[in-house]
Short mmCIF file of C-alpha atoms in Angstrom, two decimals:
data_model
loop_
_atom_site.label_atom_id
_atom_site.label_comp_id
_atom_site.label_asym_id
_atom_site.label_seq_id
_atom_site.Cartn_x
_atom_site.Cartn_y
_atom_site.Cartn_z
CA MET A 19 -20.21 -45.78 15.18
CA ALA A 20 -20.18 -42.38 13.16
CA ASN A 21 -23.25 -43.57 11.13
CA VAL A 22 -22.80 -41.16 8.23
CA ARG A 23 -24.99 -42.05 5.08
CA VAL A 24 -23.96 -39.38 3.03
CA ILE A 25 -20.48 -38.08 2.24
CA ASP A 26 -18.93 -35.91 -0.01
CA LEU A 27 -16.13 -36.70 -2.29
CA ASN A 28 -13.74 -33.79 -3.60
CA SER A 29 -11.09 -33.42 -6.12
CA ASP A 30 -8.13 -31.04 -7.15
CA LEU A 31 -8.98 -30.43 -10.88
CA GLY A 32 -8.22 -27.51 -13.59
CA GLU A 33 -4.73 -27.77 -12.72
CA SER A 34 -3.40 -28.02 -16.34
CA PHE A 35 -1.43 -25.38 -18.10
CA GLY A 36 -1.24 -24.70 -21.79
CA PRO A 37 0.06 -27.97 -23.43
CA TRP A 38 0.95 -29.29 -19.84
CA SER A 39 -1.78 -31.93 -19.10
CA MET A 40 -2.53 -32.71 -15.17
CA GLY A 41 -4.83 -35.30 -13.98
CA GLU A 42 -8.15 -36.42 -15.86
CA ASP A 43 -10.78 -33.93 -15.41
CA ALA A 44 -13.53 -35.23 -17.21
CA ALA A 45 -13.44 -39.01 -15.43
CA MET A 46 -12.89 -37.34 -12.00
CA LEU A 47 -15.85 -35.49 -12.66
CA ASP A 48 -18.19 -38.56 -13.15
CA LEU A 49 -16.96 -39.66 -9.77
CA VAL A 50 -16.79 -36.72 -6.97
CA SER A 51 -19.64 -34.65 -5.88
CA SER A 52 -17.45 -31.41 -5.45
CA ALA A 53 -14.49 -30.05 -7.66
CA ASN A 54 -11.91 -27.73 -6.28
CA VAL A 55 -10.72 -25.83 -9.51
CA ALA A 56 -7.59 -24.03 -9.69
CA CYS A 57 -7.64 -20.33 -9.82
CA GLY A 58 -4.18 -19.53 -12.04
CA PHE A 59 -1.82 -19.08 -8.98
CA HIS A 60 -0.44 -22.65 -8.48
CA ALA A 61 -1.76 -24.04 -11.62
CA GLY A 62 -4.32 -23.65 -14.45
CA ASP A 63 -4.89 -21.26 -17.46
CA PRO A 64 -7.94 -19.51 -17.89
CA ALA A 65 -9.18 -21.67 -20.72
CA GLY A 66 -8.44 -24.92 -19.07
CA ILE A 67 -10.29 -23.24 -15.96
CA LEU A 68 -13.12 -22.27 -17.92
CA ARG A 69 -13.53 -25.98 -19.45
CA THR A 70 -13.26 -27.47 -16.02
CA VAL A 71 -16.07 -25.23 -14.68
CA ARG A 72 -18.41 -26.00 -17.66
CA ALA A 73 -17.80 -29.70 -17.32
CA ALA A 74 -18.66 -29.50 -13.79
CA LYS A 75 -21.64 -27.62 -14.36
CA GLU A 76 -22.90 -30.09 -17.08
CA ARG A 77 -22.60 -32.73 -14.46
CA GLY A 78 -24.23 -30.79 -11.41
CA ILE A 79 -21.03 -30.97 -9.69
CA ALA A 80 -20.38 -28.02 -6.84
CA ILE A 81 -17.59 -25.93 -7.94
CA GLY A 82 -14.86 -24.51 -5.38
CA ALA A 83 -11.99 -22.06 -5.41
CA HIS A 84 -8.79 -23.80 -5.18
CA LEU A 85 -6.72 -21.21 -4.40
CA GLY A 86 -3.15 -21.13 -3.34
CA TYR A 87 0.22 -18.91 -3.02
CA ARG A 88 1.49 -17.25 -6.20
CA ASP A 89 3.76 -20.12 -6.98
CA LEU A 90 3.55 -21.72 -10.50
CA VAL A 91 7.00 -23.09 -10.75
CA GLY A 92 6.37 -24.96 -7.23
CA PHE A 93 2.79 -25.97 -7.71
CA GLY A 94 1.96 -23.75 -4.66
CA ARG A 95 3.74 -26.46 -2.44
CA ARG A 96 6.59 -24.04 -1.28
CA ASN A 97 6.00 -22.05 2.14
CA ILE A 98 5.78 -18.48 1.31
CA ASP A 99 5.21 -15.89 3.93
CA PRO A 100 3.24 -13.08 2.28
CA THR A 101 2.01 -9.98 4.34
CA SER A 102 -1.22 -9.78 5.01
CA GLU A 103 -2.14 -7.01 2.52
CA GLU A 104 -0.53 -9.43 -0.24
CA LEU A 105 -2.38 -12.53 0.84
CA ILE A 106 -5.82 -11.04 1.45
CA GLY A 107 -5.28 -9.36 -2.10
CA ASP A 108 -4.19 -12.83 -3.58
CA VAL A 109 -7.33 -14.53 -2.27
CA ILE A 110 -9.74 -11.89 -3.07
CA TYR A 111 -8.36 -12.20 -6.58
CA GLN A 112 -8.17 -15.67 -7.01
CA ILE A 113 -11.93 -16.03 -6.01
CA GLY A 114 -13.15 -13.18 -8.21
CA ALA A 115 -11.18 -14.76 -11.11
CA LEU A 116 -13.31 -17.85 -10.56
CA LYS A 117 -16.49 -16.61 -9.94
CA GLY A 118 -15.96 -14.63 -13.50
CA LEU A 119 -15.31 -17.85 -15.25
CA ALA A 120 -18.32 -19.58 -13.41
CA ALA A 121 -20.67 -16.96 -14.18
CA ALA A 122 -19.69 -17.13 -17.72
CA ALA A 123 -20.40 -20.88 -17.70
CA GLY A 124 -23.62 -20.21 -15.89
CA THR A 125 -22.85 -21.50 -12.44
CA LYS A 126 -21.43 -20.14 -9.30
CA VAL A 127 -18.47 -20.63 -7.05
CA THR A 128 -19.97 -22.24 -3.68
CA TYR A 129 -16.95 -23.05 -1.52
CA VAL A 130 -13.12 -22.36 -1.02
CA LYS A 131 -10.45 -25.02 -0.53
CA PRO A 132 -7.01 -23.39 -0.09
CA HIS A 133 -4.26 -25.68 -1.83
CA GLY A 134 -0.92 -27.34 -0.93
CA ALA A 135 1.59 -25.03 1.44
CA LEU A 136 -1.27 -22.60 2.08
CA TYR A 137 -3.81 -25.24 3.16
CA ASN A 138 -1.17 -26.60 5.50
CA THR A 139 -0.02 -23.20 6.94
CA ILE A 140 -3.41 -21.92 7.54
CA ALA A 141 -4.21 -25.27 9.68
CA ALA A 142 -2.15 -23.54 12.52
CA ASP A 143 -0.92 -20.07 11.50
CA ARG A 144 -3.68 -17.76 13.03
CA ARG A 145 -2.27 -14.83 11.18
CA GLN A 146 -2.37 -16.27 7.67
CA ALA A 147 -5.62 -18.06 8.37
CA ALA A 148 -7.27 -14.83 9.40
CA ASP A 149 -6.14 -13.24 6.21
CA VAL A 150 -7.79 -15.86 4.31
CA ILE A 151 -10.79 -15.74 6.69
CA ASN A 152 -11.21 -12.21 6.26
CA ALA A 153 -10.60 -12.21 2.30
CA ILE A 154 -13.38 -14.68 2.04
CA ARG A 155 -15.73 -12.54 4.24
CA ALA A 156 -14.88 -9.71 1.96
CA VAL A 157 -16.06 -11.39 -0.98
CA ASP A 158 -18.77 -13.38 -0.14
CA PRO A 159 -19.43 -14.60 3.74
CA ASP A 160 -21.61 -17.40 2.39
CA LEU A 161 -18.81 -19.26 0.68
CA ILE A 162 -18.02 -22.40 2.56
CA LEU A 163 -14.47 -23.23 3.80
CA VAL A 164 -12.91 -26.62 3.45
CA ALA A 165 -10.09 -27.14 6.04
CA LEU A 166 -8.20 -29.79 7.52
CA SER A 167 -9.85 -31.67 10.32
CA GLY A 168 -9.09 -31.40 13.35
CA SER A 169 -6.88 -28.15 13.00
CA PRO A 170 -7.18 -25.11 14.60
CA ILE A 171 -8.57 -22.96 11.55
CA VAL A 172 -11.85 -25.07 11.68
CA ALA A 173 -12.95 -23.15 15.02
CA GLN A 174 -11.20 -19.93 14.07
CA ALA A 175 -13.25 -19.59 11.05
CA ARG A 176 -16.45 -20.78 12.66
CA ASN A 177 -15.87 -17.91 15.32
CA ALA A 178 -15.83 -15.51 12.50
CA GLY A 179 -18.95 -16.60 10.83
CA LEU A 180 -17.84 -19.00 8.25
CA THR A 181 -19.30 -22.43 7.65
CA VAL A 182 -16.63 -25.09 7.74
CA VAL A 183 -16.57 -28.47 6.19
CA ALA A 184 -13.80 -30.64 7.81
CA GLU A 185 -11.87 -32.76 5.30
CA ALA A 186 -10.18 -36.06 5.42
CA PHE A 187 -7.62 -37.39 2.40
CA ALA A 188 -7.88 -40.63 1.00
CA ASP A 189 -4.51 -40.83 -0.54
CA ARG A 190 -2.75 -39.63 2.70
CA ALA A 191 -1.42 -41.46 6.14
CA TYR A 192 -2.09 -40.12 9.43
CA THR A 193 -0.21 -39.74 12.50
CA PRO A 194 -1.41 -41.04 15.52
CA SER A 195 -2.50 -37.08 16.68
CA GLY A 196 -4.73 -37.18 13.45
CA ALA A 197 -2.38 -35.02 11.45
CA LEU A 198 -1.17 -35.94 7.92
CA VAL A 199 2.36 -37.43 7.42
CA SER A 200 4.61 -35.19 5.80
CA ARG A 201 5.12 -35.88 1.91
CA ARG A 202 8.81 -36.16 2.92
CA GLU A 203 8.43 -39.30 5.11
CA PRO A 204 8.05 -42.87 3.56
CA GLY A 205 4.27 -44.23 3.18
CA ALA A 206 2.93 -40.68 3.47
CA VAL A 207 0.96 -41.33 0.23
CA LEU A 208 -1.13 -44.15 -0.51
CA HIS A 209 -1.69 -46.10 -3.94
CA ASP A 210 -3.70 -49.19 -3.42
CA PRO A 211 -7.28 -48.42 -4.34
CA GLU A 212 -8.75 -51.55 -2.20
CA LEU A 213 -6.78 -50.13 0.86
CA VAL A 214 -7.62 -46.72 0.13
CA ALA A 215 -11.40 -47.65 -0.13
CA GLU A 216 -11.56 -49.63 3.01
CA ARG A 217 -9.72 -46.91 4.96
CA MET A 218 -12.24 -44.37 4.01
CA LEU A 219 -15.22 -46.56 4.53
CA ARG A 220 -14.46 -47.20 8.22
CA LEU A 221 -13.61 -43.48 8.55
CA VAL A 222 -17.28 -42.77 7.15
CA THR A 223 -18.95 -45.40 9.31
CA GLU A 224 -16.97 -45.52 12.37
CA GLY A 225 -14.97 -42.12 12.65
CA THR A 226 -11.41 -43.66 12.83
CA VAL A 227 -8.79 -44.09 10.66
CA GLU A 228 -5.60 -46.38 11.15
CA ALA A 229 -2.56 -44.32 11.63
CA ILE A 230 0.87 -44.91 10.36
CA ASP A 231 1.91 -46.68 13.51
CA GLY A 232 -0.99 -49.11 13.47
CA SER A 233 -3.08 -47.28 16.04
CA MET A 234 -6.45 -46.03 15.39
CA THR A 235 -7.62 -42.35 15.33
CA ARG A 236 -10.60 -40.40 15.42
CA ILE A 237 -11.24 -37.90 12.58
CA ASP A 238 -14.30 -35.60 12.00
CA VAL A 239 -15.11 -35.55 8.37
CA GLN A 240 -17.80 -34.15 5.95
CA THR A 241 -15.57 -34.53 2.72
CA ILE A 242 -13.07 -36.70 1.40
CA CYS A 243 -10.39 -35.57 -1.04
CA VAL A 244 -9.12 -37.83 -3.66
CA HIS A 245 -6.03 -35.91 -5.28
CA GLY A 246 -6.68 -35.61 -8.84
CA ASP A 247 -2.98 -35.55 -9.65
CA SER A 248 -1.97 -38.79 -7.73
CA PRO A 249 -0.97 -41.73 -9.82
CA GLY A 250 -4.24 -44.23 -10.68
CA ALA A 251 -6.50 -41.03 -9.20
CA VAL A 252 -9.21 -42.20 -10.90
CA SER A 253 -9.21 -46.15 -10.30
CA MET A 254 -8.73 -44.96 -6.44
CA ALA A 255 -12.07 -42.62 -6.88
CA ARG A 256 -13.99 -45.22 -8.57
CA ARG A 257 -13.20 -48.17 -6.05
CA LEU A 258 -13.94 -45.42 -3.00
CA ARG A 259 -17.31 -44.53 -4.79
CA GLU A 260 -18.00 -48.58 -5.68
CA ARG A 261 -17.24 -49.33 -1.75
CA LEU A 262 -19.33 -46.60 -0.19
CA LYS A 263 -22.19 -47.68 -2.58
CA GLU A 264 -21.83 -51.27 -1.31
CA ALA A 265 -22.01 -50.25 2.36
CA GLY A 266 -25.28 -48.10 1.11
CA VAL A 267 -23.29 -44.86 2.03
CA GLY A 268 -24.31 -41.89 -0.61
CA VAL A 269 -22.26 -39.31 -2.19
CA ALA A 270 -23.37 -35.71 -2.53
CA SER A 271 -21.84 -32.62 -1.89
CA PHE A 272 -21.83 -30.91 1.41
CA VAL A 273 -23.25 -27.38 -0.36
CA GLN A 274 -26.48 -29.61 -1.12
CA ALA A 275 -26.52 -30.58 2.53
CA LYS A 276 -26.22 -26.83 3.25
CA ALA A 277 -29.18 -25.60 1.34
#
């Protein structure tokens, strides 16, 4: 048994842009313990980001920089191969922008979670991973990095001196090796709140999740992501939180655990 009694729930927020609305930030902030706030490169505009940061602060929710490739058109989900100089600069820029907005709201950024294609690329690409790690260390070496559980970047970042939190995804299917099933494949994204809640409860309490082929795979997890832009995301997060409470599992940010 994994015997985890407290788990972090996180969601990607602050992704609306001008009149274009994405997700239900206020409702999600009542359910999660950590908010991955967009930094303007894959989504989000300054006014909307500040609004989300202020709402998170009011609720005592941990705030993280949800940074990505410079790709507004593709929502940060297109593969890009920037030079090290470009990627380091982009990461520093995004963290700095969110730090400024957080300071204006009377709070602070405590962790970094890369978004979309950048998140998936650095999971195994050592060069881009090193660029992101070096950029974080240059800005604030105390920032925690959220990374895909079981991926090479977890050890790479820890060896570089960063605190790393391993992440699982509530609404995504897994391969038998513990990797995420590609969004291009059938069944990659889950939508049933009850199914998602039961899967994540098993992961938290037993350390295993059912893979797409029906086998059980072991995954280390300190935080669970419920995507804010998924259909029914609020219902999913609400049922997951209810199911955890029923099983005696608390919800609290990993930032509090570190402190």
